[in-house]
Amino acid sequence: MGKKLVVIGGVAAGTKAAAKAKREHPDWEVTVLEKGKDISYAGCGLPYYIGDVIKERKEVVVKTPAELKAWLGIDVLTEHEALKVDTAAKEVTVLDKKTGQTKIFPYDKLIFATGAEPFVPPVPGIDLPQVYTVREVADADAIRERLDKGLVRRAVVVGGGFIGLEVAENLVLRGVQTTLVELLDQVLPGFDPELAILVQKHLEEHGLTVITGDKITSFVADESGNLKAAITPTREIPCDLAVWATGVRPNTRLAAEAGVELGPTKAIKVNEYMETNIPDVYAVGDCAENVQLITGKPAWIPMGSTANKMGRVAALNLDGGADKDALRGVVGTTVVKLFDIKAGKTGLSESMARKEGYDVESVLVPAHDRAHYYPGSHLILVKLIADKASHRVLGGQVVGEGVIDKPIDVLATAITLGAKVEDLAKLDLAYAPPFSTAMPPVVTAANVLLNKLTGRLNGIKPQELKARLDAGEGDLEIVDVRKDEEVLLGKIPGAKHIVLDEIEARADEIDRNKEVVLVCKVGLRGYLAALKLKAKGFPRVTVLEGGMTAWPYATE
Amino acid sequence: MAEKYVNARGLQCPGPIVQLFQAAKEAQAGDILVVEATDGGFKKDVVAWCKKTGNELLSLEDDAGVLRARIKKA
């Protein structure tokens, strides 16, 4: 007789672990307990279901219990909530929500896959019926129904992370006047501000109102008890629907009560084999902790992509054999599409890297995603972050309307394998005009970063230049070297205009005692101008990184 | 009133805008300029250019990666 495996939680990691375990051990009895009505659903697809990009509920529900039983021989019990785990007696007490009965499930091996749940603070009015979170299919069903009935004219989305932004995008696409409120000074926490602000501008151009650095303190209702407005310390935002999306927390109560150890991130502590501190008890998916591969420190990065891998690893290690499978950690790769813009990141952001104590060098480089003459070519903006001393690549971020997931995946792979900037610059990547450029974005960015690391190039980021201009610093001479026709479309206020072709002849118009900041469209002509001025003995020349492409502020 | 075709396909920014600038200089008021470009940056540039110069952007379409702008010279 085979062993009994009980899996608590049946969304991504739980169903993956159960399926793999049954394939490995056909004689085992595998039971999945899910407290909700749906299993194996695509939680990440819910914003698009709200937006009617996904038309029907069945498209986001990947598998049903009947299918899992017929295909894989797994018993999936929905509306079965695990109430208590006794790790000494090795049994789980379960409430059958349909009958109200309590049942006992004995196990030989137990896997926690209890997921995460939205963080909902006790804000007054948050329990109004028109204030939602988006985690389960039922949440999306309810929001869709309101939209379909024409009950939503104005909406507020709280939280500028992936889910909040994706929900906001889909509400705008459904014609709802939508305001997004984010506590931090930027959307996309985790991204560096140079890239996040470009995404924010794009959202605003597509009709989303974005408020950063503000906080919802309450929701208020009209006399019939329906949501009327969201309130912040500085404003009142009228709305008839609100979505609270300020992040999720690991669901660990059941495990903690059973004596399972939590890590410093408050998620369940597991080793690389997904084993907890208690024998025969494993944890996978959003309820469990990971290791950030670059720092080697515990991290909680709940992603569907990681959850599936963890489920598989746990399943392979259940029999305790010598050839265990392991997940050493994750680099933290994410990607999002909002209207026409896409943003991806992998590894550490510059601010995270500094917080971790790295001496960081970074660069912003716009590059074409495919040959500039091939229809559909776009400039994308690449940020590359490396350790100054070792040149090890620490992170990368890419934003743009073109292909950005390819450079992100190349960077994720390189970072996982411990690449240096020099390695990136020499990668042999796929090239033909419809796909990429002869010097692909990652290679170009690596070369520009090497120019910085070796002192060939001095760069300044748009945010730093703006701050210094705002501070009224008089030691700056900004020179725009683009053509007349480009400058007509807008230049940095106060910038001198000397086209690159004339920079040497007109060098005496530039104050050589000041720090000269050279500006062009992407940075290349600025670099060329910098070399020419250096050759003429200018002591301090700097190039605006990313050029006007990455300049998000006002122009004249 | 004439319609003039400007082929700015294959040009990197600022090529398309420079071409448009030249064509607009030579055109008469009321003439229609049809500009085709393959550089994605042209989308924003042409909108900004029309705003700045007062020429009228009649339409801007993305035909499988070929951006086609129809502009009426003011």
GROMACS .gro file of N, CA and C in nm, chain A residues 18 26 29 44 114 144 150 155 223 225 244 260-261 264 268 287 299 393 456 462-463 489 511 526:
model
   72
   18ALA      N    1   0.087   1.800  -0.623
   18ALA     CA    2   0.005   1.679  -0.618
   18ALA      C    3   0.018   1.599  -0.747
   26PRO      N    4   0.266   0.630  -0.832
   26PRO     CA    5   0.128   0.597  -0.874
   26PRO      C    6   0.049   0.523  -0.767
   29GLU      N    7  -0.176   0.759  -0.229
   29GLU     CA    8  -0.309   0.820  -0.224
   29GLU      C    9  -0.288   0.972  -0.207
   44CYS      N   10  -0.329   3.514  -1.203
   44CYS     CA   11  -0.268   3.626  -1.275
   44CYS      C   12  -0.355   3.673  -1.390
  114THR      N   13  -0.070   2.695   0.102
  114THR     CA   14  -0.183   2.777   0.145
  114THR      C   15  -0.184   2.916   0.083
  144ARG      N   16  -1.691   4.206  -1.243
  144ARG     CA   17  -1.742   4.196  -1.381
  144ARG      C   18  -1.892   4.218  -1.387
  150GLY      N   19  -2.350   4.800  -1.588
  150GLY     CA   20  -2.339   4.944  -1.608
  150GLY      C   21  -2.343   5.022  -1.479
  155ALA      N   22  -1.399   5.465  -1.077
  155ALA     CA   23  -1.339   5.366  -0.988
  155ALA      C   24  -1.210   5.420  -0.929
  223GLU      N   25  -2.640   5.775   0.145
  223GLU     CA   26  -2.740   5.741   0.249
  223GLU      C   27  -2.793   5.599   0.234
  225GLY      N   28  -2.609   5.349   0.165
  225GLY     CA   29  -2.503   5.254   0.202
  225GLY      C   30  -2.414   5.211   0.087
  244TRP      N   31  -0.892   4.726  -0.374
  244TRP     CA   32  -0.779   4.738  -0.282
  244TRP      C   33  -0.672   4.638  -0.325
  260VAL      N   34   0.515   2.489   1.262
  260VAL     CA   35   0.607   2.505   1.148
  260VAL      C   36   0.674   2.643   1.160
  261GLU      N   37   0.806   2.644   1.142
  261GLU     CA   38   0.883   2.766   1.161
  261GLU      C   39   0.866   2.863   1.044
  264PRO      N   40   1.243   3.499   0.834
  264PRO     CA   41   1.245   3.643   0.863
  264PRO      C   42   1.146   3.724   0.777
  268ILE      N   43   0.668   3.082   0.535
  268ILE     CA   44   0.716   2.956   0.591
  268ILE      C   45   0.861   2.932   0.548
  287CYS      N   46   0.300   3.071   0.007
  287CYS     CA   47   0.306   3.070   0.153
  287CYS      C   48   0.449   3.049   0.203
  299ALA      N   49   1.413   3.566   0.101
  299ALA     CA   50   1.331   3.668   0.036
  299ALA      C   51   1.195   3.607   0.013
  393VAL      N   52   2.700   4.141  -1.281
  393VAL     CA   53   2.570   4.201  -1.311
  393VAL      C   54   2.476   4.172  -1.195
  456ARG      N   55   3.554   5.589  -1.944
  456ARG     CA   56   3.545   5.652  -2.076
  456ARG      C   57   3.426   5.748  -2.084
  462PRO      N   58   1.855   6.131  -1.554
  462PRO     CA   59   1.760   6.244  -1.564
  462PRO      C   60   1.715   6.295  -1.428
  463GLN      N   61   1.693   6.202  -1.333
  463GLN     CA   62   1.643   6.243  -1.202
  463GLN      C   63   1.744   6.329  -1.128
  489LEU      N   64   1.092   7.011  -3.117
  489LEU     CA   65   0.991   6.932  -3.045
  489LEU      C   66   1.005   6.946  -2.894
  511ASP      N   67   3.084   7.729  -2.172
  511ASP     CA   68   3.165   7.768  -2.056
  511ASP      C   69   3.242   7.648  -2.003
  526GLY      N   70   2.548   6.251  -2.771
  526GLY     CA   71   2.600   6.319  -2.652
  526GLY      C   72   2.739   6.268  -2.617
   0.00000   0.00000   0.00000
